[in-house]
């Protein structure tokens, strides 16, 4: 893993590259995988343990969590699994995607929770699903209901 030795004006309190190279946490493992594309020898086991932990929490119908937050929990777990390296075509992701796709459209005028599904479903290769298209149309048609409201990241 080649890293520039450019001196910083103020420097770091701790050497971040020591953390990247030596830490055995899931977060350090993800940095090595996603930022440096240079996993350590034990990283596969760390990722697998987290994947298994998430999959153990799946409901029999493919969803995660419980009502009324099941759809947001499920889309969040899809994101987590993809980030951990589970391929989009994995049966566990496909069951979760199918569960989300089968959820009813919220009544007109309510904040459409489908907006939270868009990113995970697109990353799972399912951007053409009616629920994704409907969510994007809802965002287009209702800017006053979601811009600068609720979560600051939406």
PDB file of C-alpha atoms in Angstrom:
ATOM      1  CA  UNK A   1       0.000   0.000   0.000  1.00  0.00           C
ATOM      2  CA  UNK A   2       1.854   3.075  -1.262  1.00  0.00           C
ATOM      3  CA  UNK A   3       1.137   6.290   0.598  1.00  0.00           C
ATOM      4  CA  UNK A   4       2.443   9.797  -0.004  1.00  0.00           C
ATOM      5  CA  UNK A   5       4.802  11.156   2.636  1.00  0.00           C
ATOM      6  CA  UNK A   6       3.715  14.777   2.113  1.00  0.00           C
ATOM      7  CA  UNK A   7       4.208  16.604   5.423  1.00  0.00           C
ATOM      8  CA  UNK A   8       1.115  18.247   6.835  1.00  0.00           C
ATOM      9  CA  UNK A   9       1.151  21.724   8.366  1.00  0.00           C
ATOM     10  CA  UNK A  10      -0.298  20.560  11.688  1.00  0.00           C
ATOM     11  CA  UNK A  11       0.185  16.825  11.485  1.00  0.00           C
ATOM     12  CA  UNK A  12      -1.967  14.055  12.911  1.00  0.00           C
ATOM     13  CA  UNK A  13      -2.236  13.321  16.591  1.00  0.00           C
ATOM     14  CA  UNK A  14      -1.950   9.639  15.720  1.00  0.00           C
ATOM     15  CA  UNK A  15      -0.562   8.018  12.596  1.00  0.00           C
ATOM     16  CA  UNK A  16      -3.629   7.126  10.494  1.00  0.00           C
ATOM     17  CA  UNK A  17      -1.661   4.673   8.379  1.00  0.00           C
ATOM     18  CA  UNK A  18      -0.711   2.643  11.447  1.00  0.00           C
ATOM     19  CA  UNK A  19      -4.440   2.296  12.079  1.00  0.00           C
ATOM     20  CA  UNK A  20      -5.053   1.296   8.460  1.00  0.00           C
ATOM     21  CA  UNK A  21      -2.240  -1.250   8.462  1.00  0.00           C
ATOM     22  CA  UNK A  22      -2.610  -2.746  11.934  1.00  0.00           C
ATOM     23  CA  UNK A  23      -6.081  -2.270  13.405  1.00  0.00           C
ATOM     24  CA  UNK A  24      -8.287  -5.355  13.431  1.00  0.00           C
ATOM     25  CA  UNK A  25     -11.635  -3.548  13.715  1.00  0.00           C
ATOM     26  CA  UNK A  26     -14.376  -3.817  11.112  1.00  0.00           C
ATOM     27  CA  UNK A  27     -13.969  -0.104  10.369  1.00  0.00           C
ATOM     28  CA  UNK A  28     -10.237  -0.469   9.619  1.00  0.00           C
ATOM     29  CA  UNK A  29     -10.996  -3.516   7.509  1.00  0.00           C
ATOM     30  CA  UNK A  30     -13.514  -1.470   5.486  1.00  0.00           C
ATOM     31  CA  UNK A  31     -10.970   1.326   5.006  1.00  0.00           C
ATOM     32  CA  UNK A  32      -8.461  -1.185   3.672  1.00  0.00           C
ATOM     33  CA  UNK A  33     -11.072  -2.735   1.400  1.00  0.00           C
ATOM     34  CA  UNK A  34     -12.938   0.337   0.145  1.00  0.00           C
ATOM     35  CA  UNK A  35     -10.260   3.039   0.179  1.00  0.00           C
ATOM     36  CA  UNK A  36      -6.961   1.243  -0.368  1.00  0.00           C
ATOM     37  CA  UNK A  37      -8.131  -1.981  -2.021  1.00  0.00           C
ATOM     38  CA  UNK A  38      -5.436  -3.682   0.048  1.00  0.00           C
ATOM     39  CA  UNK A  39      -6.959  -6.079   2.589  1.00  0.00           C
ATOM     40  CA  UNK A  40      -4.926  -7.654   5.353  1.00  0.00           C
ATOM     41  CA  UNK A  41      -4.736 -11.418   5.771  1.00  0.00           C
ATOM     42  CA  UNK A  42      -7.503 -11.636   8.402  1.00  0.00           C
ATOM     43  CA  UNK A  43      -9.912  -9.152   6.818  1.00  0.00           C
ATOM     44  CA  UNK A  44     -12.022 -11.760   5.020  1.00  0.00           C
ATOM     45  CA  UNK A  45     -12.886 -13.360   8.354  1.00  0.00           C
ATOM     46  CA  UNK A  46     -13.777  -9.974   9.889  1.00  0.00           C
ATOM     47  CA  UNK A  47     -16.092  -9.177   6.976  1.00  0.00           C
ATOM     48  CA  UNK A  48     -17.638 -12.648   7.033  1.00  0.00           C
ATOM     49  CA  UNK A  49     -18.381 -12.359  10.759  1.00  0.00           C
ATOM     50  CA  UNK A  50     -20.259  -9.086  10.227  1.00  0.00           C
ATOM     51  CA  UNK A  51     -22.110 -10.468   7.191  1.00  0.00           C
ATOM     52  CA  UNK A  52     -23.169 -13.521   9.218  1.00  0.00           C
ATOM     53  CA  UNK A  53     -24.314 -11.284  12.086  1.00  0.00           C
ATOM     54  CA  UNK A  54     -26.504  -9.249   9.736  1.00  0.00           C
ATOM     55  CA  UNK A  55     -27.922 -12.331   8.006  1.00  0.00           C
ATOM     56  CA  UNK A  56     -28.851 -13.901  11.357  1.00  0.00           C
ATOM     57  CA  UNK A  57     -31.128 -10.927  11.961  1.00  0.00           C
ATOM     58  CA  UNK A  58     -33.098 -11.491   8.736  1.00  0.00           C
ATOM     59  CA  UNK A  59     -36.780 -12.296   8.989  1.00  0.00           C
ATOM     60  CA  UNK A  60     -38.110 -15.389   7.180  1.00  0.00           C
ATOM     61  CA  UNK A  61     -39.742 -13.164   4.537  1.00  0.00           C
ATOM     62  CA  UNK A  62     -36.383 -11.591   3.605  1.00  0.00           C
ATOM     63  CA  UNK A  63     -36.873  -8.322   5.482  1.00  0.00           C
ATOM     64  CA  UNK A  64     -34.881  -6.988   8.417  1.00  0.00           C
ATOM     65  CA  UNK A  65     -36.232  -5.214  11.475  1.00  0.00           C
ATOM     66  CA  UNK A  66     -39.871  -5.020  12.455  1.00  0.00           C
ATOM     67  CA  UNK A  67     -42.843  -2.797  11.571  1.00  0.00           C
ATOM     68  CA  UNK A  68     -43.198   0.088  11.160  1.00  0.00           C
ATOM     69  CA  UNK A  69     -39.507   0.588  10.374  1.00  0.00           C
ATOM     70  CA  UNK A  70     -39.001  -2.694   8.501  1.00  0.00           C
ATOM     71  CA  UNK A  71     -38.612  -1.098   5.089  1.00  0.00           C
ATOM     72  CA  UNK A  72     -35.924   1.332   6.237  1.00  0.00           C
ATOM     73  CA  UNK A  73     -34.157  -1.382   8.244  1.00  0.00           C
ATOM     74  CA  UNK A  74     -34.222  -3.679   5.232  1.00  0.00           C
ATOM     75  CA  UNK A  75     -32.843  -1.078   2.825  1.00  0.00           C
ATOM     76  CA  UNK A  76     -30.128  -0.249   5.369  1.00  0.00           C
ATOM     77  CA  UNK A  77     -29.109  -3.892   5.662  1.00  0.00           C
ATOM     78  CA  UNK A  78     -28.979  -4.194   1.865  1.00  0.00           C
ATOM     79  CA  UNK A  79     -26.538  -1.270   1.869  1.00  0.00           C
ATOM     80  CA  UNK A  80     -24.486  -2.826   4.648  1.00  0.00           C
ATOM     81  CA  UNK A  81     -24.255  -6.190   2.912  1.00  0.00           C
ATOM     82  CA  UNK A  82     -23.231  -4.621  -0.393  1.00  0.00           C
ATOM     83  CA  UNK A  83     -20.590  -2.519   1.351  1.00  0.00           C
ATOM     84  CA  UNK A  84     -19.238  -5.636   3.039  1.00  0.00           C
ATOM     85  CA  UNK A  85     -18.791  -7.257  -0.364  1.00  0.00           C
ATOM     86  CA  UNK A  86     -21.886  -9.426  -0.715  1.00  0.00           C
ATOM     87  CA  UNK A  87     -22.719  -9.488  -4.440  1.00  0.00           C
ATOM     88  CA  UNK A  88     -26.057  -7.961  -5.503  1.00  0.00           C
ATOM     89  CA  UNK A  89     -27.178 -11.307  -6.946  1.00  0.00           C
ATOM     90  CA  UNK A  90     -26.798 -13.088  -3.586  1.00  0.00           C
ATOM     91  CA  UNK A  91     -30.081 -14.780  -2.580  1.00  0.00           C
ATOM     92  CA  UNK A  92     -30.219 -12.887   0.729  1.00  0.00           C
ATOM     93  CA  UNK A  93     -30.061  -9.537  -1.037  1.00  0.00           C
ATOM     94  CA  UNK A  94     -32.542 -10.643  -3.688  1.00  0.00           C
ATOM     95  CA  UNK A  95     -35.047 -11.757  -0.997  1.00  0.00           C
ATOM     96  CA  UNK A  96     -34.702  -8.389   0.766  1.00  0.00           C
ATOM     97  CA  UNK A  97     -35.128  -6.531  -2.544  1.00  0.00           C
ATOM     98  CA  UNK A  98     -38.241  -8.586  -3.354  1.00  0.00           C
ATOM     99  CA  UNK A  99     -39.704  -7.811   0.070  1.00  0.00           C
ATOM    100  CA  UNK A 100     -39.144  -4.076  -0.399  1.00  0.00           C
ATOM    101  CA  UNK A 101     -40.569  -4.151  -3.927  1.00  0.00           C
ATOM    102  CA  UNK A 102     -43.763  -5.753  -2.593  1.00  0.00           C
ATOM    103  CA  UNK A 103     -44.447  -3.003  -0.043  1.00  0.00           C
ATOM    104  CA  UNK A 104     -47.508  -0.812  -0.667  1.00  0.00           C
ATOM    105  CA  UNK A 105     -47.186   2.745  -1.885  1.00  0.00           C
ATOM    106  CA  UNK A 106     -47.794   5.222   0.963  1.00  0.00           C
ATOM    107  CA  UNK A 107     -51.001   7.271   0.798  1.00  0.00           C
ATOM    108  CA  UNK A 108     -50.738  10.487  -1.221  1.00  0.00           C
ATOM    109  CA  UNK A 109     -49.510  13.414   0.834  1.00  0.00           C
ATOM    110  CA  UNK A 110     -47.354  11.384   3.213  1.00  0.00           C
ATOM    111  CA  UNK A 111     -43.579  11.427   3.143  1.00  0.00           C
ATOM    112  CA  UNK A 112     -42.795   8.534   0.867  1.00  0.00           C
ATOM    113  CA  UNK A 113     -40.460   6.184   2.741  1.00  0.00           C
ATOM    114  CA  UNK A 114     -39.490   4.712  -0.621  1.00  0.00           C
ATOM    115  CA  UNK A 115     -37.024   7.573  -1.009  1.00  0.00           C
ATOM    116  CA  UNK A 116     -34.779   5.700   1.430  1.00  0.00           C
ATOM    117  CA  UNK A 117     -34.874   2.597  -0.764  1.00  0.00           C
ATOM    118  CA  UNK A 118     -33.542   4.278  -3.911  1.00  0.00           C
ATOM    119  CA  UNK A 119     -29.806   4.154  -3.142  1.00  0.00           C
ATOM    120  CA  UNK A 120     -29.660   0.573  -1.847  1.00  0.00           C
ATOM    121  CA  UNK A 121     -31.869  -0.800  -4.620  1.00  0.00           C
ATOM    122  CA  UNK A 122     -29.872   1.015  -7.317  1.00  0.00           C
ATOM    123  CA  UNK A 123     -26.614  -0.328  -5.851  1.00  0.00           C
ATOM    124  CA  UNK A 124     -28.207  -3.787  -5.949  1.00  0.00           C
ATOM    125  CA  UNK A 125     -28.833  -3.321  -9.677  1.00  0.00           C
ATOM    126  CA  UNK A 126     -32.581  -2.817  -9.292  1.00  0.00           C
ATOM    127  CA  UNK A 127     -32.982   0.812 -10.346  1.00  0.00           C
ATOM    128  CA  UNK A 128     -35.624  -0.199 -12.871  1.00  0.00           C
ATOM    129  CA  UNK A 129     -38.091  -1.513 -10.267  1.00  0.00           C
ATOM    130  CA  UNK A 130     -41.456   0.299 -10.162  1.00  0.00           C
ATOM    131  CA  UNK A 131     -40.912   1.191  -6.484  1.00  0.00           C
ATOM    132  CA  UNK A 132     -37.627   2.974  -7.343  1.00  0.00           C
ATOM    133  CA  UNK A 133     -39.130   4.774 -10.319  1.00  0.00           C
ATOM    134  CA  UNK A 134     -42.150   5.729  -8.196  1.00  0.00           C
ATOM    135  CA  UNK A 135     -39.926   7.054  -5.416  1.00  0.00           C
ATOM    136  CA  UNK A 136     -37.936   9.173  -7.853  1.00  0.00           C
ATOM    137  CA  UNK A 137     -41.147  10.531  -9.361  1.00  0.00           C
ATOM    138  CA  UNK A 138     -42.422  11.314  -5.860  1.00  0.00           C
ATOM    139  CA  UNK A 139     -39.221  13.235  -5.093  1.00  0.00           C
ATOM    140  CA  UNK A 140     -39.621  15.192  -8.322  1.00  0.00           C
ATOM    141  CA  UNK A 141     -43.282  15.983  -7.655  1.00  0.00           C
ATOM    142  CA  UNK A 142     -43.052  16.840  -3.919  1.00  0.00           C
ATOM    143  CA  UNK A 143     -39.897  18.916  -3.319  1.00  0.00           C
ATOM    144  CA  UNK A 144     -41.557  20.884  -0.525  1.00  0.00           C
ATOM    145  CA  UNK A 145     -42.116  17.718   1.494  1.00  0.00           C
ATOM    146  CA  UNK A 146     -38.525  16.513   1.607  1.00  0.00           C
ATOM    147  CA  UNK A 147     -36.043  19.287   0.774  1.00  0.00           C
ATOM    148  CA  UNK A 148     -34.682  20.684   4.048  1.00  0.00           C
ATOM    149  CA  UNK A 149     -37.037  18.476   6.069  1.00  0.00           C
ATOM    150  CA  UNK A 150     -36.337  15.428   8.162  1.00  0.00           C
ATOM    151  CA  UNK A 151     -32.939  13.843   7.778  1.00  0.00           C
ATOM    152  CA  UNK A 152     -30.351  16.446   6.689  1.00  0.00           C
ATOM    153  CA  UNK A 153     -28.825  13.989   4.214  1.00  0.00           C
ATOM    154  CA  UNK A 154     -31.924  13.668   2.023  1.00  0.00           C
TER     155      UNK A 154
END
